[in-house]
PDB file of C-alpha atoms and ligand atoms in Angstrom:
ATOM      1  CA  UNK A 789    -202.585-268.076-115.024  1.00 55.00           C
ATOM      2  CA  UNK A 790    -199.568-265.155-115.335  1.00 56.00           C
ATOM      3  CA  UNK A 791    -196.504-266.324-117.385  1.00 55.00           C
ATOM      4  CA  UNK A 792    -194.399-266.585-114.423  1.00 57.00           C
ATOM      5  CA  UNK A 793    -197.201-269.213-112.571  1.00 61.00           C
ATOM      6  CA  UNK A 794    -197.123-271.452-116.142  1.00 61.00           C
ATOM      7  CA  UNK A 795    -192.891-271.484-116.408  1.00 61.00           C
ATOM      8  CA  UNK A 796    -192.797-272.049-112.513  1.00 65.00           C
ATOM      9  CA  UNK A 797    -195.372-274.913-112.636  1.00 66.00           C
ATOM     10  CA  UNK A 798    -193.841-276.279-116.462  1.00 67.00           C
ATOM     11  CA  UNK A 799    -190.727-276.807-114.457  1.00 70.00           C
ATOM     12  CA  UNK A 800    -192.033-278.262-111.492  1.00 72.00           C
ATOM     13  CA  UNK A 801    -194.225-280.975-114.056  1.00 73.00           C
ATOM     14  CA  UNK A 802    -190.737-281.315-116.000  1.00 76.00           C
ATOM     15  CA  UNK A 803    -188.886-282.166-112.804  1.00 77.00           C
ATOM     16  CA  UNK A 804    -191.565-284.522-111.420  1.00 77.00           C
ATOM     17  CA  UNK A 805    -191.162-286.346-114.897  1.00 76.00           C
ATOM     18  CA  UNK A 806    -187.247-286.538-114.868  1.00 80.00           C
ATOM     19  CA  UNK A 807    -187.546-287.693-111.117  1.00 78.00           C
ATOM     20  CA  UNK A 808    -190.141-291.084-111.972  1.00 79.00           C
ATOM     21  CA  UNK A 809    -188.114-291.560-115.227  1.00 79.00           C
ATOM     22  CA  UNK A 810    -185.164-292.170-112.568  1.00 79.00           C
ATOM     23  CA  UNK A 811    -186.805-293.853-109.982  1.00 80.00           C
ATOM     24  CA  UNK A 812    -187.475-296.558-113.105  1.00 81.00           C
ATOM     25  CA  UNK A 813    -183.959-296.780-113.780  1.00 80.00           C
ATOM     26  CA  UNK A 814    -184.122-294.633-116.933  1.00 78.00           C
ATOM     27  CA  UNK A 815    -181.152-292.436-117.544  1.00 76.00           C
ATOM     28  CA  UNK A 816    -182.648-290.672-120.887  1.00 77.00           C
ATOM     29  CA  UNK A 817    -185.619-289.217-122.463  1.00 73.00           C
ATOM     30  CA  UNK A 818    -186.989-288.538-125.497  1.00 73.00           C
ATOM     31  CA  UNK A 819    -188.483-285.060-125.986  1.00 71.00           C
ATOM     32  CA  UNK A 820    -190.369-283.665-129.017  1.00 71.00           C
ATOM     33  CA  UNK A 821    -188.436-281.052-131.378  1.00 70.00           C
ATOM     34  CA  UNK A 822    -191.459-278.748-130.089  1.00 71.00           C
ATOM     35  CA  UNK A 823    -190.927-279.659-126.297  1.00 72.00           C
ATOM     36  CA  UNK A 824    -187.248-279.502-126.314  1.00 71.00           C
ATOM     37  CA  UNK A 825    -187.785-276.183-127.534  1.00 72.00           C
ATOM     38  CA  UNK A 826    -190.094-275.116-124.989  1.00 72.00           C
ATOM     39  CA  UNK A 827    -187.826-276.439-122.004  1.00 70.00           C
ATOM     40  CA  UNK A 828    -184.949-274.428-123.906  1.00 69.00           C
ATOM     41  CA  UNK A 829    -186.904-271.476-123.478  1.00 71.00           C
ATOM     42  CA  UNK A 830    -188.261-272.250-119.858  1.00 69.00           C
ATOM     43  CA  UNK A 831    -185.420-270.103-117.795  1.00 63.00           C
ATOM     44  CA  UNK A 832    -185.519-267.061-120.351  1.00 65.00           C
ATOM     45  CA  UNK A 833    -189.288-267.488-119.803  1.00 67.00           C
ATOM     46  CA  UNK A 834    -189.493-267.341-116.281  1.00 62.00           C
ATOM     47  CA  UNK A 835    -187.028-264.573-115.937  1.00 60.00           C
ATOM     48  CA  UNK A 836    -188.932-261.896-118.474  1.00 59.00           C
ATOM     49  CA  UNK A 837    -192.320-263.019-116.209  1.00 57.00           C
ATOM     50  CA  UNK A 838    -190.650-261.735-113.322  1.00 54.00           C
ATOM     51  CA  UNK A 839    -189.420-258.907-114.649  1.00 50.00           C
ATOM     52  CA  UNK A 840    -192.768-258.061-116.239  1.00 48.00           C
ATOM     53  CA  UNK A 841    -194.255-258.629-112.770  1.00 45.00           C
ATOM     54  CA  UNK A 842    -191.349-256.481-111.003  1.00 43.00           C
ATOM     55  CA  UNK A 843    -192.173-253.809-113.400  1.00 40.00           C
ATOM     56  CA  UNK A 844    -195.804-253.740-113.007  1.00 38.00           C
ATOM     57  CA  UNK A 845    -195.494-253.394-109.249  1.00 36.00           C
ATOM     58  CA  UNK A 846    -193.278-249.588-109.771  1.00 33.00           C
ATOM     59  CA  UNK A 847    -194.441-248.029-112.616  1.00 31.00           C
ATOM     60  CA  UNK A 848    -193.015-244.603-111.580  1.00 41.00           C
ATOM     61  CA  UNK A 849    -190.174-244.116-114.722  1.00 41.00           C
ATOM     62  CA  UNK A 850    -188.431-241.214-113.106  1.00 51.00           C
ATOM     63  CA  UNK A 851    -187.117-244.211-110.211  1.00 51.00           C
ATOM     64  CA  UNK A 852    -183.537-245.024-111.199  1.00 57.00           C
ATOM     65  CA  UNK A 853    -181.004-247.175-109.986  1.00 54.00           C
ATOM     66  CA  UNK A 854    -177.643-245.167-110.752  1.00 61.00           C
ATOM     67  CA  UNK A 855    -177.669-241.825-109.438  1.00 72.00           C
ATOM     68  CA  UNK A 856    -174.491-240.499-109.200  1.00 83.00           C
ATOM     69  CA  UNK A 857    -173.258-237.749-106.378  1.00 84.00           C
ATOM     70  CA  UNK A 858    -172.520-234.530-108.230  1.00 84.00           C
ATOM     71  CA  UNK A 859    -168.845-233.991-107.316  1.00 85.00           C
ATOM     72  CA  UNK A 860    -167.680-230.563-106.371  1.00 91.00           C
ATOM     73  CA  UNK A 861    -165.487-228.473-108.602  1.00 94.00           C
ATOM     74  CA  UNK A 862    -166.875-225.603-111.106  1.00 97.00           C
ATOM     75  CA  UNK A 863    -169.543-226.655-113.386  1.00 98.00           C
ATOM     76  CA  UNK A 864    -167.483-227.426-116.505  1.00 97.00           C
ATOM     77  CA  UNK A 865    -165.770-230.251-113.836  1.00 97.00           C
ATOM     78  CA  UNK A 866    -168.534-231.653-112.533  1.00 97.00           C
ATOM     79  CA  UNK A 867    -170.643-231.776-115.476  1.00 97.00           C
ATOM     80  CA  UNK A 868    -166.855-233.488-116.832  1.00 97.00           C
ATOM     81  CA  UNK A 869    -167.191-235.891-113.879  1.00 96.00           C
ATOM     82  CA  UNK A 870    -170.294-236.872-114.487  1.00 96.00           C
ATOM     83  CA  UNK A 871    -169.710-237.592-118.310  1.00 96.00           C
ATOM     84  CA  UNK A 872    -167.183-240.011-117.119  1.00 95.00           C
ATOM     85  CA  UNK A 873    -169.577-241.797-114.788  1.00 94.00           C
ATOM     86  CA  UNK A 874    -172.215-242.444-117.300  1.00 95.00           C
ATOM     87  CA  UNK A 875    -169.746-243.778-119.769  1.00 94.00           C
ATOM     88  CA  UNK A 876    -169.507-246.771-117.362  1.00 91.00           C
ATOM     89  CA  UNK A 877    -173.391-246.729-116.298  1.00 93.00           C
ATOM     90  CA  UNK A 878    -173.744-250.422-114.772  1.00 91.00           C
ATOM     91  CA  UNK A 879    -177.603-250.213-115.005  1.00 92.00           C
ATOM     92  CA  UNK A 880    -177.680-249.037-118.773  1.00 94.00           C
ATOM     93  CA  UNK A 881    -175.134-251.725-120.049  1.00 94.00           C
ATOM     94  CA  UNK A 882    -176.766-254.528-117.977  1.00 94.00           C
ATOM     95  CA  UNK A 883    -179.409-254.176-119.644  1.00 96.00           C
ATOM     96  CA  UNK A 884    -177.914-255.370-123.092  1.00 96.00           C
ATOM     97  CA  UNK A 885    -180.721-253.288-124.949  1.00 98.00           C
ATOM     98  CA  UNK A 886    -178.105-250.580-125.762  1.00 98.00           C
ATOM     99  CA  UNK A 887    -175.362-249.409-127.988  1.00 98.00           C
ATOM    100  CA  UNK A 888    -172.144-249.010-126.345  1.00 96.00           C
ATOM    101  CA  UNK A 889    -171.081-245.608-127.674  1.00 97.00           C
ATOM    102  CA  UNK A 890    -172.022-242.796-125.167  1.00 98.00           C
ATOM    103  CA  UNK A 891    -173.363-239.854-126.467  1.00 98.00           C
ATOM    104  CA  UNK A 892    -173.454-237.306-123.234  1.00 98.00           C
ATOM    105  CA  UNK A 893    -174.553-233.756-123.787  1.00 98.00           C
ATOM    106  CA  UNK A 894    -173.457-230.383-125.296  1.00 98.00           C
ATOM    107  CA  UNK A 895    -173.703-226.682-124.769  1.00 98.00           C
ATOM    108  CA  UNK A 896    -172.997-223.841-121.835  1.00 98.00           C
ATOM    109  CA  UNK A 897    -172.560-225.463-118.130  1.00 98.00           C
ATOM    110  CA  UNK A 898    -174.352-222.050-117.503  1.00 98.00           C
ATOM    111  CA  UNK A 899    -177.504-222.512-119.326  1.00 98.00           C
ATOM    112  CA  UNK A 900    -180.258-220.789-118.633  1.00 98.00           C
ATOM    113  CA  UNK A 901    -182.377-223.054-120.943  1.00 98.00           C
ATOM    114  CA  UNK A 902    -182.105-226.805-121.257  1.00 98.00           C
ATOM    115  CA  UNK A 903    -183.603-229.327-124.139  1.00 98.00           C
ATOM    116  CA  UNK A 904    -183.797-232.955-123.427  1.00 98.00           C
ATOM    117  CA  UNK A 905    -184.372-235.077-125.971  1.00 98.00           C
ATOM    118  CA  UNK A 906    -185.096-239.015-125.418  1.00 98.00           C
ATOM    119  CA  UNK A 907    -181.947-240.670-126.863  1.00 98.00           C
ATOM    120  CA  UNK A 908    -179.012-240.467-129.516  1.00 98.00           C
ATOM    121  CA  UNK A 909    -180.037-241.527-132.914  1.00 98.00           C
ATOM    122  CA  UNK A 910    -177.432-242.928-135.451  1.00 98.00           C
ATOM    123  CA  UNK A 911    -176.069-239.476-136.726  1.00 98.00           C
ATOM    124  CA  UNK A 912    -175.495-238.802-132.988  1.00 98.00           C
ATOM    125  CA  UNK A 913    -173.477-242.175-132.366  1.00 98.00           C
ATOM    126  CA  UNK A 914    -171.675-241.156-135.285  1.00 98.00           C
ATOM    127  CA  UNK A 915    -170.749-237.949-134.250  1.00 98.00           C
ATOM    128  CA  UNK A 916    -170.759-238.112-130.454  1.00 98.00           C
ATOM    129  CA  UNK A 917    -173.157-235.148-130.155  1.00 98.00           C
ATOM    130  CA  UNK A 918    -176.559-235.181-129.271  1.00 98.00           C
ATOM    131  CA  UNK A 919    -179.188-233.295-131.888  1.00 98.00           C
ATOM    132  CA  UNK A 920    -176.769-233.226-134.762  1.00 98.00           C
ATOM    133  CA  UNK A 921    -179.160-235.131-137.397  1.00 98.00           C
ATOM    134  CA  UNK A 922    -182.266-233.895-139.432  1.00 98.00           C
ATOM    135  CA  UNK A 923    -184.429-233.214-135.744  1.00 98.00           C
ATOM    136  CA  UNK A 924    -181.400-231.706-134.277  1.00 98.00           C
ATOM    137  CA  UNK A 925    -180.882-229.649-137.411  1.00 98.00           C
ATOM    138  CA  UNK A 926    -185.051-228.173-137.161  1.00 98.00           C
ATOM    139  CA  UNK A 927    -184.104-227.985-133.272  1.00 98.00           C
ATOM    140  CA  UNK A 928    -181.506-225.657-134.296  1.00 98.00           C
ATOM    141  CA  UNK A 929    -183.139-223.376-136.674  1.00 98.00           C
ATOM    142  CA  UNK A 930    -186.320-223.376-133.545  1.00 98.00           C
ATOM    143  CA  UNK A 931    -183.330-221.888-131.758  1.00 98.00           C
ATOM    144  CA  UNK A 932    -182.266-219.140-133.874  1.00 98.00           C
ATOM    145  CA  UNK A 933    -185.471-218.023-134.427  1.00 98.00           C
ATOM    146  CA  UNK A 934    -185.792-217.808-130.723  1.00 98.00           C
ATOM    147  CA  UNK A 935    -182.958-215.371-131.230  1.00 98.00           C
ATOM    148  CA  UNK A 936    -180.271-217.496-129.242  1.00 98.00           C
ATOM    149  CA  UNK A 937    -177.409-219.370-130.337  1.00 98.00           C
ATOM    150  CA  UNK A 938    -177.106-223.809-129.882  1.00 98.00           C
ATOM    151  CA  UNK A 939    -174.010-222.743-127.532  1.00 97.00           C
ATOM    152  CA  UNK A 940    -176.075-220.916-125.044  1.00 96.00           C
ATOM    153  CA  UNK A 941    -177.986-223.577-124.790  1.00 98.00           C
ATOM    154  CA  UNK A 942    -177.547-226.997-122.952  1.00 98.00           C
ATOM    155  CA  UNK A 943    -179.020-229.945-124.759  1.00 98.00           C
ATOM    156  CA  UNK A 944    -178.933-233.077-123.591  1.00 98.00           C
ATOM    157  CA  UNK A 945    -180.584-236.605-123.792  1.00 98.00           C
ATOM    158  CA  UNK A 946    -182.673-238.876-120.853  1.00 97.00           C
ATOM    159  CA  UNK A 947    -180.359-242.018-122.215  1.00 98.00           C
ATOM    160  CA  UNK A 948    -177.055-241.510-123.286  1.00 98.00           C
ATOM    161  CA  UNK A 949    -176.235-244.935-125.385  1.00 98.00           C
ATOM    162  CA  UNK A 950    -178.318-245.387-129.093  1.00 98.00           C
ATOM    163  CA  UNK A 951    -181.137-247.827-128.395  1.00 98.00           C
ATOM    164  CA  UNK A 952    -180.082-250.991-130.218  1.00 97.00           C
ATOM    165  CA  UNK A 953    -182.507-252.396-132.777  1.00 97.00           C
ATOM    166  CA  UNK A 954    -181.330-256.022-132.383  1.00 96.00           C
ATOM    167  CA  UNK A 955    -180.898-256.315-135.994  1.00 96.00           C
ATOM    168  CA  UNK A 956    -177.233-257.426-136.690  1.00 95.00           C
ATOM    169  CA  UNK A 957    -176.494-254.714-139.130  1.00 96.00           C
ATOM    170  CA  UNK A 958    -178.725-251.721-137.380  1.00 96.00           C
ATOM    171  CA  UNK A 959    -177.803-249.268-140.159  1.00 97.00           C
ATOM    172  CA  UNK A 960    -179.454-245.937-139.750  1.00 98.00           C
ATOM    173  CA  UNK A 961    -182.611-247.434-137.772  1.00 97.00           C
ATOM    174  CA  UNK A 962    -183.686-246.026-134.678  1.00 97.00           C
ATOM    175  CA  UNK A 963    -185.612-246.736-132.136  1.00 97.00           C
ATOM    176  CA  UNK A 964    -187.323-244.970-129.069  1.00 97.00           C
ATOM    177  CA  UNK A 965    -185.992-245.740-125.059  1.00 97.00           C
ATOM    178  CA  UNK A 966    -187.823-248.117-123.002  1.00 97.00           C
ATOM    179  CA  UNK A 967    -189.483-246.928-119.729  1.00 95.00           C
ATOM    180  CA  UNK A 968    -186.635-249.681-118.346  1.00 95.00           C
ATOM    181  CA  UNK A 969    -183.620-248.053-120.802  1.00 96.00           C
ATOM    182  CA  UNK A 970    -185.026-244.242-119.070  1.00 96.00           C
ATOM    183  CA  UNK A 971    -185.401-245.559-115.333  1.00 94.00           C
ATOM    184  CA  UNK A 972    -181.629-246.712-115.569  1.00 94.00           C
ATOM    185  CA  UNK A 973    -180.469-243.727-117.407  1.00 95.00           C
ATOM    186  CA  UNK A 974    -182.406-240.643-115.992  1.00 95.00           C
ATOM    187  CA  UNK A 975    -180.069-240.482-112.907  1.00 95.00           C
ATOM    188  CA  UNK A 976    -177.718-238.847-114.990  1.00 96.00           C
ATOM    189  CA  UNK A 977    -179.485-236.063-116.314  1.00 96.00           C
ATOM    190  CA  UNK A 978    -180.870-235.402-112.788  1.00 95.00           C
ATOM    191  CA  UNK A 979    -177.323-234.475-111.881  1.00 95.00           C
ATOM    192  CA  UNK A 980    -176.468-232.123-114.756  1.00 97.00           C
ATOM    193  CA  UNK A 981    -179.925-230.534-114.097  1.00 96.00           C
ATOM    194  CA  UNK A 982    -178.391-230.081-110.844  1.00 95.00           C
ATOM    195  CA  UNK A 983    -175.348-228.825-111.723  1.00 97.00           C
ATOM    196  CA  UNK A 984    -176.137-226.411-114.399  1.00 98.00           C
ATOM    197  CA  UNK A 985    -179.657-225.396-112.667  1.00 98.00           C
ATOM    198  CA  UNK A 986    -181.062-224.039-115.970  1.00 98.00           C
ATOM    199  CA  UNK A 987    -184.068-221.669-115.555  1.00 98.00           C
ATOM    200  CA  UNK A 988    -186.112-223.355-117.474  1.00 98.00           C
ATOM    201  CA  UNK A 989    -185.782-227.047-118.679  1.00 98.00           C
ATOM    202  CA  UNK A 990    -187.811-227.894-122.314  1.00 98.00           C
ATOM    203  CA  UNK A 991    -188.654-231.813-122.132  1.00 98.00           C
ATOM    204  CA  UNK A 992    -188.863-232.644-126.282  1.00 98.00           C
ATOM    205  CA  UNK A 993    -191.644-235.186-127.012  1.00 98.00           C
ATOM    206  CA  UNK A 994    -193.495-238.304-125.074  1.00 97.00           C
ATOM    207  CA  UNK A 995    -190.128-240.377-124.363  1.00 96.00           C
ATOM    208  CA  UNK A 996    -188.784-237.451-122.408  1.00 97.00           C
ATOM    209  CA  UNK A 997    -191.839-236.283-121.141  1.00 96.00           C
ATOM    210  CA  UNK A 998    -192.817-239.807-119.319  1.00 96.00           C
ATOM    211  CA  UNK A 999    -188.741-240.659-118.783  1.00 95.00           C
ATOM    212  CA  UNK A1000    -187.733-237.202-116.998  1.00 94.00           C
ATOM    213  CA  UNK A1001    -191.294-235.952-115.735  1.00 94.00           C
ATOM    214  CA  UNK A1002    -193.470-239.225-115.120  1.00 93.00           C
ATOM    215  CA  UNK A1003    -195.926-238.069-117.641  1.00 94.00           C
ATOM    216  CA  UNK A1004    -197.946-240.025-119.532  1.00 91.00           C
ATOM    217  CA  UNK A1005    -201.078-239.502-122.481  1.00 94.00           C
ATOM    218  CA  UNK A1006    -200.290-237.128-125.037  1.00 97.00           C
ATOM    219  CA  UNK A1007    -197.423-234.443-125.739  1.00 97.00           C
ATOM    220  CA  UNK A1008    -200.632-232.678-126.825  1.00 97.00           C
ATOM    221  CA  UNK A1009    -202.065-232.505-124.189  1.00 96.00           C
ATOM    222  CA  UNK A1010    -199.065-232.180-121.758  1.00 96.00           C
ATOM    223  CA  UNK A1011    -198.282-228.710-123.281  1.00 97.00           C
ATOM    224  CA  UNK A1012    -199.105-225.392-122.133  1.00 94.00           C
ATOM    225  CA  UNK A1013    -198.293-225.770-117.947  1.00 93.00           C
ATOM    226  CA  UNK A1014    -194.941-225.690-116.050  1.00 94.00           C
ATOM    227  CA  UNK A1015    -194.122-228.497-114.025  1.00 95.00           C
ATOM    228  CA  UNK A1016    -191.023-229.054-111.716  1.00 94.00           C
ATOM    229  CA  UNK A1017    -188.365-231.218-111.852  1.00 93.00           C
ATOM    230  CA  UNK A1018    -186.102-231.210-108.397  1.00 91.00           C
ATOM    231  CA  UNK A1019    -187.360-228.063-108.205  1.00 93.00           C
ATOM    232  CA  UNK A1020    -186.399-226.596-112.073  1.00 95.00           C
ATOM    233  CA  UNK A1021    -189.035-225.199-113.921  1.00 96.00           C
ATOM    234  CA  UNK A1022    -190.248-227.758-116.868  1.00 97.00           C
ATOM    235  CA  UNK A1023    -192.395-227.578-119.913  1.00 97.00           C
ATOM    236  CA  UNK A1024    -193.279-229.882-122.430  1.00 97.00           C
ATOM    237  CA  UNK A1025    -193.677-229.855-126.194  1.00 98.00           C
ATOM    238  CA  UNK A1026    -193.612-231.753-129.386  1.00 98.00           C
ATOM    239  CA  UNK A1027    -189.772-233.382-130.722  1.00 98.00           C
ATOM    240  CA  UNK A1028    -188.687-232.348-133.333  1.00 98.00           C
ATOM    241  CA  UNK A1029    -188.591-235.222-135.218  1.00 98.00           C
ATOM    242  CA  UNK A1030    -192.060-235.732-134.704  1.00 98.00           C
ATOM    243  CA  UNK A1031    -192.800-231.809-137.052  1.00 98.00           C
ATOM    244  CA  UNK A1032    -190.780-233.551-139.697  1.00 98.00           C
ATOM    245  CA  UNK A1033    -193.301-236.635-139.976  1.00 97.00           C
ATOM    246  CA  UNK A1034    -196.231-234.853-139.512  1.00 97.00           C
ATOM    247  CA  UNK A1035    -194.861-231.222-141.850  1.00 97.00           C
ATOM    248  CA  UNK A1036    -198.175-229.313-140.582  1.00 97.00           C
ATOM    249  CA  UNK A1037    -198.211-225.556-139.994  1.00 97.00           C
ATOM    250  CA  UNK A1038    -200.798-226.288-136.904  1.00 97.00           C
ATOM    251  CA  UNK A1039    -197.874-228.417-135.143  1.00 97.00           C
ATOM    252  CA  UNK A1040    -195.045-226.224-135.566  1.00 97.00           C
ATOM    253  CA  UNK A1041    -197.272-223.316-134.825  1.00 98.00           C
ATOM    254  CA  UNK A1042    -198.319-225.059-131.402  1.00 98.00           C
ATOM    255  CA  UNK A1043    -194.437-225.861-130.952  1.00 98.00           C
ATOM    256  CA  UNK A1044    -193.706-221.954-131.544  1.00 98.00           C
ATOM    257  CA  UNK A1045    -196.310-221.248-128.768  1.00 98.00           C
ATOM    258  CA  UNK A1046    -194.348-223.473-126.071  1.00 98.00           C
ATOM    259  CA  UNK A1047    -190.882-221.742-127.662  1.00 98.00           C
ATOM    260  CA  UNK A1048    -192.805-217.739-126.759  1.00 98.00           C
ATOM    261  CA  UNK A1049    -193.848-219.329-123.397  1.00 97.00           C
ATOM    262  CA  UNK A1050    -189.976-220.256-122.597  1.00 98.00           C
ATOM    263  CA  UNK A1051    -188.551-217.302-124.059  1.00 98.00           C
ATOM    264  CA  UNK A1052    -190.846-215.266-121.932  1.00 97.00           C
ATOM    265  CA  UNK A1053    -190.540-217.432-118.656  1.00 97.00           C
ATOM    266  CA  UNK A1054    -186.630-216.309-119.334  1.00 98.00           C
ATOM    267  CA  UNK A1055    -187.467-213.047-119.536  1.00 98.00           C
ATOM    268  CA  UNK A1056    -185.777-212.555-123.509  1.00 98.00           C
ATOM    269  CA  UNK A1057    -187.430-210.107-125.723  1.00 97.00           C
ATOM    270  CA  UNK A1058    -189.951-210.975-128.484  1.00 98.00           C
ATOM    271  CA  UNK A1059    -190.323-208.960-131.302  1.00 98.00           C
ATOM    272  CA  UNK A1060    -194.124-208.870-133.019  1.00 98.00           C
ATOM    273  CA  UNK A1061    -192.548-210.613-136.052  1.00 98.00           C
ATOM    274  CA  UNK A1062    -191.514-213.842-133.820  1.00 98.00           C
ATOM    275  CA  UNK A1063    -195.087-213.265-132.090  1.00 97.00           C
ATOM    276  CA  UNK A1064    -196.506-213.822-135.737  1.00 97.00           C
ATOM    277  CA  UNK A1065    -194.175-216.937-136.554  1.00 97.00           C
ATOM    278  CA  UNK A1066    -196.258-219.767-137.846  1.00 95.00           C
ATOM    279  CA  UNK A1067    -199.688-217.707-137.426  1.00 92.00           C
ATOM    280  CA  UNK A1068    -202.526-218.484-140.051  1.00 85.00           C
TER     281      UNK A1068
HETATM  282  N1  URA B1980    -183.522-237.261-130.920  1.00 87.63           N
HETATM  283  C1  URA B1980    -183.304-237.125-129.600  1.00 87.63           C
HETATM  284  O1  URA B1980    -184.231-237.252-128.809  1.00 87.63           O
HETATM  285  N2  URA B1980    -182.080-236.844-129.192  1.00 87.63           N
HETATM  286  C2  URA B1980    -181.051-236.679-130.029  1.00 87.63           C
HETATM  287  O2  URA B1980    -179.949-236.410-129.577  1.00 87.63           O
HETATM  288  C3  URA B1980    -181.294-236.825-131.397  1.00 87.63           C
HETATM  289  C4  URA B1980    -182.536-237.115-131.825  1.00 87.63           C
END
């Protein structure tokens, strides 16, 4: 029987008992510490069954419930307008699974190359800047040796509030978005792909992979093709964060790979020395 079934029908026995108790003239029972604690739990129960089963039943990621119209205006505006909107994002904070400091995005409004990331970590909170800790810090040497500068650049996350641990004192722990925390998020960073209509748009890792593309499996083997987002080219490769736990040549060498591939979908020049980077 599904979770949902067993709270629905727990009630049902729970209300049939309360309703002989009264026909008897009985205006009290006595409940167990362990069945008083069940019937506590009952509504809380019932309601993650049904989200579970509401889930289940769309599994797509990419839907979203807060899409918000891109304004008009120059880009700087409506990418400004947009900031503003998801500081208030009434599907992210009703969630109560998130931080409440936004951390929106940084770089040109005229991009021609866009990284998304999955969400701000605590050095981003801190700061108010996305890719400012020790990935964003590898992310930006990736980009210099791509020959371009972090301000050309647009770099921006799928959810724009820290994932909260639930630990009262979080510290410096992070944690990776929910498909849930993406779906109610991702509407955002549809419009500034909109707005700044980058050339080509780099999705960093398996969070933003499944959260802005719909992919799922491995980053691994995700790699290599260009897919479309509303129409923008898209690749995929590994985070950042994820060369720092792993520190193997092979990995950064396959991320290097995806980095030629963009540089060359933007038409940039490569010299034979960045051809060699990483190379056994
Ligand atoms: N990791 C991300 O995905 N985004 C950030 O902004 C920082 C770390």
């Amino acid at each position: 029987m599904s979770d949902q079934k067993q709270s629905a029908l727990g009630l049902q026995l729970l209300r049939r008992h309360l309703d002989e108790r009264a026909a008897q003239g009985k205006s009290r029972v006595w409940l167990t510490d362990r069945a008083l604690e069940q019937v506590g739990t009952l509504p809380q129960r019932a309601r993650a069954a049904a989200a579970r089963a509401t889930r289940d039943q769309h599994p797509q990621p990419i839907a979203t419930s807060d899409t918000p119209p891109v304004p008009t205006g120059d880009r700087r505006s409506q990418l400004d307008a947009i900031n503003a909107s998801a500081e208030s994002c009434q599907s992210c904070r009703e969630l109560g699974t998130l931080r409440d400091t936004m951390v929106f995005a940084v770089g040109s409004p005229d991009a021609e190359l866009m990284f998304v990331g999955e969400a701000p970590g605590y050095e981003e909170e801190r700061q108010r800047e996305p890719f400012v800790g020790k990935a964003g810090q590898l992310l930006d040497k990736i980009i210099t040796a791509m020959g371009l500068q972090r301000e050309d650049i647009y770099l921006s996350n799928i959810v724009k509030f820290r994932p909260d641990t639930g630990a009262a004192d979080q510290g410096t722990s992070d944690r990776k978005p929910t498909a849930d925390e993406m779906a109610a998020s991702v509407g955002y960073l549809r419009a500034e792909i909109a707005i700044v209509k980058p050339k080509l748009i780099v999705a960093l890792g398996g969070a933003a992979m499944e959260g802005l593309l719909g992919l799922d499996g491995s980053v691994g083997r995700a790699r290599g093709k260009v897919y479309t987002i509303d129409g923008h080219p898209a690749i995929v490769t590994y985070h950042p964060a994820y060369l720092l736990r792993t520190d193997s040549n092979d990995d950064k060498r396959l991320l290097w790979e995806d980095m030629l591939i963009a540089l060359e979908h933007l038409g940039l020049p490569i010299s034979d020395k960045q051809r060699g980077f990483f190379k056994k």
